[in-house]
CSV table of C-alpha atoms in Angstrom, one decimal:
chain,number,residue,atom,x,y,z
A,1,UNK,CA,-30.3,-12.8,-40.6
A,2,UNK,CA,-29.2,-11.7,-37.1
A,3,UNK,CA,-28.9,-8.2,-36.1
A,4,UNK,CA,-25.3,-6.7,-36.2
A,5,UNK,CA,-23.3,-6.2,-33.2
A,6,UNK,CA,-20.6,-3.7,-33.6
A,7,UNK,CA,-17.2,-4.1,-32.1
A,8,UNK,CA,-14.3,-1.6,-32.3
A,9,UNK,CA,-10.7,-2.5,-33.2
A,10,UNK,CA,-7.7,-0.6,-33.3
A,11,UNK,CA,-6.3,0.3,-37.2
A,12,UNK,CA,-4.1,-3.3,-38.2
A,13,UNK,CA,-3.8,-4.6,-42.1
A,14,UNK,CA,-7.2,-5.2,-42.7
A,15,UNK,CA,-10.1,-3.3,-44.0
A,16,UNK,CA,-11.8,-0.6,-42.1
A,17,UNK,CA,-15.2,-3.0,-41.7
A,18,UNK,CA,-15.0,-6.6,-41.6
A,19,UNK,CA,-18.0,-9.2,-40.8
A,20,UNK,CA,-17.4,-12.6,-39.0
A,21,UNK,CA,-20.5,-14.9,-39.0
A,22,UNK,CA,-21.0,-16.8,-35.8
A,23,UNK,CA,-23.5,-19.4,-35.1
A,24,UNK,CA,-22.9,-22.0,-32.3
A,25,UNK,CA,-24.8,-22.8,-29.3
A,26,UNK,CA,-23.3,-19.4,-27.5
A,27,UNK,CA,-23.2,-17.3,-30.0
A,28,UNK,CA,-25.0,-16.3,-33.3
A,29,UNK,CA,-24.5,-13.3,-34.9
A,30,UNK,CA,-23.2,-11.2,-37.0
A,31,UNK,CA,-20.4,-9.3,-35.7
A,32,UNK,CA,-19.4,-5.8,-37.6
A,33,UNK,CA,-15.5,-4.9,-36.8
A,34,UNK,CA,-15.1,-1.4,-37.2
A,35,UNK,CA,-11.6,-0.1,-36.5
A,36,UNK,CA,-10.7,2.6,-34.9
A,37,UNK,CA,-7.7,4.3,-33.3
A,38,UNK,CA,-5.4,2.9,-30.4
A,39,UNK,CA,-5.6,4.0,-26.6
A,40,UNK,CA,-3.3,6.4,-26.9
A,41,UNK,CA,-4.4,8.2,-30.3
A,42,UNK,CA,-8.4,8.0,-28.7
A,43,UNK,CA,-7.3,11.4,-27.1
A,44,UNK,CA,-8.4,10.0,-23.6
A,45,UNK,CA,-6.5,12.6,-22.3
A,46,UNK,CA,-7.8,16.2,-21.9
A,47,UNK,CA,-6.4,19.1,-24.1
A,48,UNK,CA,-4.4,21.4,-21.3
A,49,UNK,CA,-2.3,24.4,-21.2
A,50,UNK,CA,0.8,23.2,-20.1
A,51,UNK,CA,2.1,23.9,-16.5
A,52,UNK,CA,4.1,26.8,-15.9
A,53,UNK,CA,7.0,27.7,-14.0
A,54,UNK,CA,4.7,29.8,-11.4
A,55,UNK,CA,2.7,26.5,-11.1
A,56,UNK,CA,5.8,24.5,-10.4
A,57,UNK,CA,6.7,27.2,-7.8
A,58,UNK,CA,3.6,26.7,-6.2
A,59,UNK,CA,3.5,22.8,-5.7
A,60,UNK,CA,7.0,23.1,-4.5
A,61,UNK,CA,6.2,25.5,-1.7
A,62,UNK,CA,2.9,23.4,-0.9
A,63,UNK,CA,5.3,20.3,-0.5
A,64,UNK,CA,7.9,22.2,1.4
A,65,UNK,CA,5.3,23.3,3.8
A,66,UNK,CA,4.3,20.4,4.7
A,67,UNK,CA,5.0,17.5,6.9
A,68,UNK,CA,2.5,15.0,6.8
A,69,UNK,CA,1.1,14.9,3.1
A,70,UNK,CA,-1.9,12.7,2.2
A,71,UNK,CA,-2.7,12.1,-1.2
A,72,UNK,CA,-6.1,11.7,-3.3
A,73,UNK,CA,-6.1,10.4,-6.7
A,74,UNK,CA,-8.7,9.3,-9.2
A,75,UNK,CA,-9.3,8.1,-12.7
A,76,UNK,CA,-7.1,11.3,-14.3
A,77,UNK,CA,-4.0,9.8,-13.4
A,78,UNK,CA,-5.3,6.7,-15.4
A,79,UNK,CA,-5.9,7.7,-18.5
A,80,UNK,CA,-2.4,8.0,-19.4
A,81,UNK,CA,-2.2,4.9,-19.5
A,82,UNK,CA,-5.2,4.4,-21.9
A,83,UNK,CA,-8.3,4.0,-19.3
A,84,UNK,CA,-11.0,6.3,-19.9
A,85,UNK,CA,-12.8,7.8,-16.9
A,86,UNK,CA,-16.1,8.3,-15.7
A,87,UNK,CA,-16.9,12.2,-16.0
A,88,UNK,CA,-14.2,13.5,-18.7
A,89,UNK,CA,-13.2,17.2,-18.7
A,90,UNK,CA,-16.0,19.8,-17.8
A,91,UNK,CA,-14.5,22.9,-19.4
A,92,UNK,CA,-16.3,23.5,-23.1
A,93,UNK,CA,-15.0,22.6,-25.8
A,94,UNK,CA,-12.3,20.3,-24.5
A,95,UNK,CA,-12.1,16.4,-24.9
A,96,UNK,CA,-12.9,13.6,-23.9
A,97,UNK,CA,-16.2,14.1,-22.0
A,98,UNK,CA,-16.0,10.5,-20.1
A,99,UNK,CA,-17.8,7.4,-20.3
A,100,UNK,CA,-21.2,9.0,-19.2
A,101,UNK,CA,-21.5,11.4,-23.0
A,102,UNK,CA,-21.5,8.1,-24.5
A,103,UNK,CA,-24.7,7.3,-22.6
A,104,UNK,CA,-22.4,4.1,-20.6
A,105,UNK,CA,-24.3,3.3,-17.4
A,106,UNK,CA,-22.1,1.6,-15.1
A,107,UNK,CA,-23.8,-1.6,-13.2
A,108,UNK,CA,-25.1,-0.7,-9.6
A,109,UNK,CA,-24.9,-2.7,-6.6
A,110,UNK,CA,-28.6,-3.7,-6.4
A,111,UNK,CA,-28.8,-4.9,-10.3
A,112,UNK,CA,-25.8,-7.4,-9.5
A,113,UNK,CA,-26.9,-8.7,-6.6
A,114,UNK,CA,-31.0,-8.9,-7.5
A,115,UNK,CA,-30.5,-10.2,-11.2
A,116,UNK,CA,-29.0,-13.4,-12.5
A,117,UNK,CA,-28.9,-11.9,-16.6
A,118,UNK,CA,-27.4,-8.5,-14.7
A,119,UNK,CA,-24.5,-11.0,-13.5
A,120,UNK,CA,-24.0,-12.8,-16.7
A,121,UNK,CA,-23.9,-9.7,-18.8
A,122,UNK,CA,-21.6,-8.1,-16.1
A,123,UNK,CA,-18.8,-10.9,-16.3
A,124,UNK,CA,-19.4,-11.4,-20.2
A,125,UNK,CA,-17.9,-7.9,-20.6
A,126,UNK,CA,-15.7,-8.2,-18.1
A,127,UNK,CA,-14.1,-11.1,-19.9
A,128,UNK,CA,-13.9,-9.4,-22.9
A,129,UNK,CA,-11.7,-6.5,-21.0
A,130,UNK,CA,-9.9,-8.2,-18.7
A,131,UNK,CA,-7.0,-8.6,-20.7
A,132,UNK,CA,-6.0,-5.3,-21.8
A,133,UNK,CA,-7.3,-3.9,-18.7
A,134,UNK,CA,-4.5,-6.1,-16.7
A,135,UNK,CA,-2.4,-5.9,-18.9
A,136,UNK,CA,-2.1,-1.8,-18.6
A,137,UNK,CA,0.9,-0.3,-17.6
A,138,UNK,CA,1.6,2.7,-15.0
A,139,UNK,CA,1.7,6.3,-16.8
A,140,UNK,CA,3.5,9.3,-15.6
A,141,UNK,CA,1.6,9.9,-12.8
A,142,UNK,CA,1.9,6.9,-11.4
A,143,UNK,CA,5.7,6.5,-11.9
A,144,UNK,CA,5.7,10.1,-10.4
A,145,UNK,CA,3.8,10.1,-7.3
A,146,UNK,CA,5.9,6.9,-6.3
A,147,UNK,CA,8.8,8.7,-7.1
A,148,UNK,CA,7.7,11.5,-4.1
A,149,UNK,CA,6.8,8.7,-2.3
A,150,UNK,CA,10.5,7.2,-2.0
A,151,UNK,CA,12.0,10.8,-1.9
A,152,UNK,CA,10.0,12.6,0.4
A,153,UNK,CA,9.5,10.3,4.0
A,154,UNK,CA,7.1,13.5,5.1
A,155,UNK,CA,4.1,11.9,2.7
A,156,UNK,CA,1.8,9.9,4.9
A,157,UNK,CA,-0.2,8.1,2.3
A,158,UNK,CA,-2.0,7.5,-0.4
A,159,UNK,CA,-5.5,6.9,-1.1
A,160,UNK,CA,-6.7,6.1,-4.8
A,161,UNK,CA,-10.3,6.0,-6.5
A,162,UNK,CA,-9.0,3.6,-9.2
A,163,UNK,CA,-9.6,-0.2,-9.2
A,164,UNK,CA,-6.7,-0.3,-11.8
A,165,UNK,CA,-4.1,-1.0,-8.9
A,166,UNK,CA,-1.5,0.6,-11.7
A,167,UNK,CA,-0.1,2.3,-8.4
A,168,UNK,CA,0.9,-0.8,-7.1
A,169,UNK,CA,2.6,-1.4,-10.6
A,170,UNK,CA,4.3,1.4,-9.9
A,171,UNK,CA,5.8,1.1,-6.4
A,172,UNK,CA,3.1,2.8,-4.1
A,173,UNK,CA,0.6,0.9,-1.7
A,174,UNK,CA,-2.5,3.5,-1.7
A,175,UNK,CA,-5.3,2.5,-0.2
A,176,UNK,CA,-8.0,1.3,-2.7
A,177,UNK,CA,-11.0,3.4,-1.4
A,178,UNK,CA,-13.2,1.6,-4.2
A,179,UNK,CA,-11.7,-1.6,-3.7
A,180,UNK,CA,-9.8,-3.5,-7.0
A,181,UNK,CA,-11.2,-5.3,-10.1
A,182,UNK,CA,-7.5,-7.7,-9.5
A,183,UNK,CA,-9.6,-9.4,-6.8
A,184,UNK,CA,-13.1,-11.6,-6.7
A,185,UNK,CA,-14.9,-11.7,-3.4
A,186,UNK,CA,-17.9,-14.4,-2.3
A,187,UNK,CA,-20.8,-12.2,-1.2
A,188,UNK,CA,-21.6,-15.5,0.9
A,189,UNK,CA,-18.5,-15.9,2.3
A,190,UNK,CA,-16.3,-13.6,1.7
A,191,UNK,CA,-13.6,-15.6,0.8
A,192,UNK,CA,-11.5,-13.5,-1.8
A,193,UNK,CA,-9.5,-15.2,-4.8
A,194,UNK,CA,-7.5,-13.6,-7.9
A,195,UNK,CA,-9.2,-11.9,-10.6
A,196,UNK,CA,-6.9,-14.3,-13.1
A,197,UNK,CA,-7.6,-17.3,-11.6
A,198,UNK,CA,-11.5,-16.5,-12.1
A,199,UNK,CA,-10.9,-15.1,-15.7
A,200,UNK,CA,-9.3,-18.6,-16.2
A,201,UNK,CA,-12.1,-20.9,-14.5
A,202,UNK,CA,-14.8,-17.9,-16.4
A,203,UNK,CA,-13.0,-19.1,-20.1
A,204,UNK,CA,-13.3,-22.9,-19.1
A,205,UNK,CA,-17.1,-23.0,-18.4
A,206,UNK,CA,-17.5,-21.1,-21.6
A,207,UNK,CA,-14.8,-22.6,-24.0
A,208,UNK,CA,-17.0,-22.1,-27.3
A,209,UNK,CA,-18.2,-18.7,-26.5
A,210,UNK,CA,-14.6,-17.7,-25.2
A,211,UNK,CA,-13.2,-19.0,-28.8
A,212,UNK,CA,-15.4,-16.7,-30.6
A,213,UNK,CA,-14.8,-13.7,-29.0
A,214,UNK,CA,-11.1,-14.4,-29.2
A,215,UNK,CA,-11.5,-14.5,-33.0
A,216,UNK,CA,-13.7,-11.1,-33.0
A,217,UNK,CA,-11.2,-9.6,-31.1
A,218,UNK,CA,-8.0,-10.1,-32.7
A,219,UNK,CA,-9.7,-9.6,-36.7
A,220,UNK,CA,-9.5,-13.0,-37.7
A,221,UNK,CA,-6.0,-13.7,-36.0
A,222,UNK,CA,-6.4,-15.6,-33.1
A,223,UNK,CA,-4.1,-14.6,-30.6
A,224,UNK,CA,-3.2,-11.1,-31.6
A,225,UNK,CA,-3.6,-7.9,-29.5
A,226,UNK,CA,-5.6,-6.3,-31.6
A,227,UNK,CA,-8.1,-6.4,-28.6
A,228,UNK,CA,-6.7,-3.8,-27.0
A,229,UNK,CA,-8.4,-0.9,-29.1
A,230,UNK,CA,-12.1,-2.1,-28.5
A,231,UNK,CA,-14.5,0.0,-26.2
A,232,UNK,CA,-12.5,0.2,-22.9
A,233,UNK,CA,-14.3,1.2,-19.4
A,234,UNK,CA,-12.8,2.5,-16.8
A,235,UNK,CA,-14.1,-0.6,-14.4
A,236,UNK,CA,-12.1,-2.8,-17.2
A,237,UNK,CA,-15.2,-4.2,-19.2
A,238,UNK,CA,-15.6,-3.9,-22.5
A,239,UNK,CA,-19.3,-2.2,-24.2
A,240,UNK,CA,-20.8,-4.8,-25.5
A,241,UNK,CA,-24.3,-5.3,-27.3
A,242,UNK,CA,-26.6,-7.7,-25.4
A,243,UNK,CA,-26.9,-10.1,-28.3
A,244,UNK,CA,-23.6,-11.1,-27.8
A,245,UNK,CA,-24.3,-13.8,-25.7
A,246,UNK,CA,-27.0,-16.2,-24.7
A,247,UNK,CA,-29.0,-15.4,-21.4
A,248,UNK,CA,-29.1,-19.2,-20.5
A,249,UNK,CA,-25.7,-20.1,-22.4
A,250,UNK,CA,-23.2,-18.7,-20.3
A,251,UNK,CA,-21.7,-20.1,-17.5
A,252,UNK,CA,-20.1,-18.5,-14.6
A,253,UNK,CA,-18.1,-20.1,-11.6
A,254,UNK,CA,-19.2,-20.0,-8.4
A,255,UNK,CA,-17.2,-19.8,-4.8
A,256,UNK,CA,-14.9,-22.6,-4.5
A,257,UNK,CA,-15.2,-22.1,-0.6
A,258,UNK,CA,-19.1,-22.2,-0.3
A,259,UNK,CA,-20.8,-22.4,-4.1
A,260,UNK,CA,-21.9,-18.4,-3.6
A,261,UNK,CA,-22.1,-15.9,-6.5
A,262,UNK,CA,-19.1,-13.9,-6.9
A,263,UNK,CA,-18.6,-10.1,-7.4
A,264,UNK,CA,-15.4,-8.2,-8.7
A,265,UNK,CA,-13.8,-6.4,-5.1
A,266,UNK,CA,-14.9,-3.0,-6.1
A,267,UNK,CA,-17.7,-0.9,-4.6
A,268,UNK,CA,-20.4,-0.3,-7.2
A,269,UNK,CA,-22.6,2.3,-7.8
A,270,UNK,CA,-25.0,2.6,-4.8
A,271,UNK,CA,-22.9,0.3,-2.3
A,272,UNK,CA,-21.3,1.7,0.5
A,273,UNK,CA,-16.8,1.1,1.2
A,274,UNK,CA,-16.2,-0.8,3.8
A,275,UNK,CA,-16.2,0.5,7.4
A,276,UNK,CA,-12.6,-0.3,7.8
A,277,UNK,CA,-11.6,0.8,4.9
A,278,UNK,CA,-13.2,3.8,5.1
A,279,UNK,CA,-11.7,4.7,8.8
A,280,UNK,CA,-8.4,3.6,7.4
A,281,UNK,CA,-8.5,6.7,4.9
A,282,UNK,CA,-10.1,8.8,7.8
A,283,UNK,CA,-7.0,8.5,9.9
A,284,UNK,CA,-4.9,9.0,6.6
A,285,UNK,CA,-6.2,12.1,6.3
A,286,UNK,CA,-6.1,12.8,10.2
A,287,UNK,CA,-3.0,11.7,10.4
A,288,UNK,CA,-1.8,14.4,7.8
A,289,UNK,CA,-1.1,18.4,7.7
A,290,UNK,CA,-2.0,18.9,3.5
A,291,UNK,CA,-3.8,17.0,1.0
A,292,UNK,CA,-2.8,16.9,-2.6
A,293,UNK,CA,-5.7,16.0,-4.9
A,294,UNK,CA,-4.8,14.3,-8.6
A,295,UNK,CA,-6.7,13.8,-11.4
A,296,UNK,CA,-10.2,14.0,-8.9
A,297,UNK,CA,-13.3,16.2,-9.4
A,298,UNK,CA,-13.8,14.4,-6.2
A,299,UNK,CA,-17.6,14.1,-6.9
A,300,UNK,CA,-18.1,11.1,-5.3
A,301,UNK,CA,-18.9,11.3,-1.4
A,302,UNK,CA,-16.8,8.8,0.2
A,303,UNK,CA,-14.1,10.6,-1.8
A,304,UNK,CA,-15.3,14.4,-0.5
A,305,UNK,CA,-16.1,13.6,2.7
A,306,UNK,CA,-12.2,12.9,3.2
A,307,UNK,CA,-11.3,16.5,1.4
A,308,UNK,CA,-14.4,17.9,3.7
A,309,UNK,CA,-12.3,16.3,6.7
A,310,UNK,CA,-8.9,18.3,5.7
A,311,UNK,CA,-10.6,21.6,5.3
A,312,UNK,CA,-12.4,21.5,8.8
A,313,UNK,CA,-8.8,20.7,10.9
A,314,UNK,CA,-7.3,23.5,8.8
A,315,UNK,CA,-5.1,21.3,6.4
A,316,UNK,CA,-3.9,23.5,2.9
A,317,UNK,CA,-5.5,21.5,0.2
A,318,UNK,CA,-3.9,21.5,-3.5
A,319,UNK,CA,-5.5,20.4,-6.5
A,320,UNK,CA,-4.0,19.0,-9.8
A,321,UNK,CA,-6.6,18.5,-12.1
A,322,UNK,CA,-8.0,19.5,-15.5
A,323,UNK,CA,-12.0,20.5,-15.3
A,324,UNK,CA,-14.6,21.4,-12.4
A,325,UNK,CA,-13.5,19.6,-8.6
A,326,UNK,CA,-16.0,19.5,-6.0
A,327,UNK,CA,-12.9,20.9,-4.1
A,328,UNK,CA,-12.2,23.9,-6.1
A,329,UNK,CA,-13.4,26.6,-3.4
A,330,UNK,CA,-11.8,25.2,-0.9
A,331,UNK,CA,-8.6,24.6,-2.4
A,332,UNK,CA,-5.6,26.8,-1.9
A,333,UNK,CA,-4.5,26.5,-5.0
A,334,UNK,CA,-5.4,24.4,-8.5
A,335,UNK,CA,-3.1,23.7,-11.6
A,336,UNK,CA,-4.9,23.2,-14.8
A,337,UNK,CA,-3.0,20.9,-16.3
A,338,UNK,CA,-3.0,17.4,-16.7
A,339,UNK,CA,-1.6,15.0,-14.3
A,340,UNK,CA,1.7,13.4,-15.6
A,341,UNK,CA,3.0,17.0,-17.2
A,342,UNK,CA,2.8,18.2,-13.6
A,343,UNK,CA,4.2,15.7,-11.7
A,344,UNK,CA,6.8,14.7,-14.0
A,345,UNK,CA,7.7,18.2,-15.3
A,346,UNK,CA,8.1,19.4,-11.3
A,347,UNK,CA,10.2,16.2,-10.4
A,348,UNK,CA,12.5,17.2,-13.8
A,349,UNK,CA,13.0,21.0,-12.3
A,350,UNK,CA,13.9,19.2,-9.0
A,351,UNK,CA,16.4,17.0,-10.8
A,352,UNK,CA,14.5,13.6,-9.4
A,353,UNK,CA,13.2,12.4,-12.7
């Protein structure tokens, strides 16, 4: 008998474990449901003390004062919306502790590009996530920050860690500092083409593979969104045991300009963002008298190094964000709370939301 590979499903009408033999020429194994509870009951979201009035007063000073705001987000203002982050909360005793407690290791640049089963097993759980992770709508902060966007012509810009693009969904045009998993780029070529159309073109090279999983996914019920409760990422792909699918079995497109292997437009771990990119948020952050950080520890560098930038030409940084920033010393001030009670609850005392 094949080993069992474990999928999680939200709670639906059917028992807590059920097994769904597979054996074709992509797939055979046994495939253990186990449900579990939907994005927003996972407790993605840190516990908090909610913001306070002397909080509020302090944000609305910071925002008075200046004239030229930039702004830094990160995967915090995501998981509102049911995407889990990276890092988690780093005060004890809170929840969630991010992707990394689970022992996830995200794929690196070097293991995409050197190794052909490091490709496959990339876009196999990719597949699988693709659809909830498009699918995902803006939270609060989203729908808040574009909300000071349109009110307030003294913000200069935005400039988001996420690959989600759930800011665009929301009104704003941040730069993607990180790039976007909506977007497929040749690493021949260049040429860039819609995530969709490759999810599309992915599905038809792999029709009897793609069948199965649909059938895991939904619990029998081909179709069905029950999909959207299994192991989310925050780079949209789904964790997945190897055994799912064959090494040699499954297919994935190539460049329709040039035949070249294609990547999702996002900077992995241990590649660098794009030099234009990268001066583009440079000048942002220039450009601009404060910078509000949101739901960033700001660990990464190319995140930091813009932070690093505002503190040397004397710009007031603020930081809304639940756990340890790399920014926290330099800060003027922090709000420990999460995200979307911030934003929203400070727009509803200034009668905007």
């Amino acid at each position: 008998m094949a080993p069992a590979t474990r999928f999680q499903l939200p709670r639906q009408d059917f028992p807590s474990r059920l097994w769904l033999p597979f054996k074709s020429r992509c797939l055979s194994t046994r495939i253990e449901v186990v449900r579990f509870k939907t994005p927003g009951d996972r407790n993605l979201i840190p516990h908090s003390a909610p913001p306070t009035s002397r909080d509020y007063e302090l944000l609305s000073n910071f925002l008075q004062n200046s004239k030229k705001l930039a702004v830094i987000t990160g995967a915090g203002v995501s998981t509102e919306s049911g995407i889990p982050d990276y890092r988690g909360c780093c005060i004890q005793g809170a929840s969630p502790q991010g992707a990394y407690s689970t022992g996830f290791k995200p794929i690196t640049h070097q293991e995409f590009l050197k190794s052909a089963y490091s490709r496959r097993r990339y876009w196999a759980r990719s597949y699988i996530g693709w659809r909830r992770f498009s699918q995902t709508q803006p939270g609060p902060s989203h729908i808040a920050l574009a909300k000071l966007e349109g009110d307030d012509a003294r913000t200069t810009g935005m400039i988001t860690q996420n690959v989600d693009r759930l800011h665009h969904k929301a009104g704003s045009n941040p730069i993607e500092l990180h790039g976007t998993t909506h977007q497929v780029v040749c690493l021949s070529c260049g040429n860039l083409s819609p995530r969709q159309t490759f999810q599309d073109r992915l599905k038809l090279l792999n029709l009897e593979w793609a069948a199965a999983v649909e059938i895991v996914e939904s619990g029998g019920a081909v179709g069905s969104d029950a999909s959207f409760g299994m192991q989310q990422r925050p780079d949209g792909d789904i964790e997945i045991d190897d055994s799912v699918f064959s090494r040699d079995d499954f297919q994935i497109p190539a460049c329709q300009a040039c035949g070249g292997n294609l990547k999702p437009h996002v900077v992995f771990f241990g590649d660098n963002v794009p030099l234009d990119r990268a001066r583009a948020a440079a000048s942002m952050v220039q450009e601009s008298d404060a910078l509000l950080i949101v739901g960033s520890s700001v660990m990464v560098l190319s995140a930091f190094r813009l932070v690093s930038a505002a503190h040397k030409q004397g710009s007031p940084i603020a930081i809304i964000n639940v756990g340890k920033t790399r920014a926290d010393e330099i800060a003027s001030f922090k709000i420990e709370s999460t995200a979307g009670d911030v934003l929203s609850g400070f727009l509803s005392t200034q009668g905007k939301m």
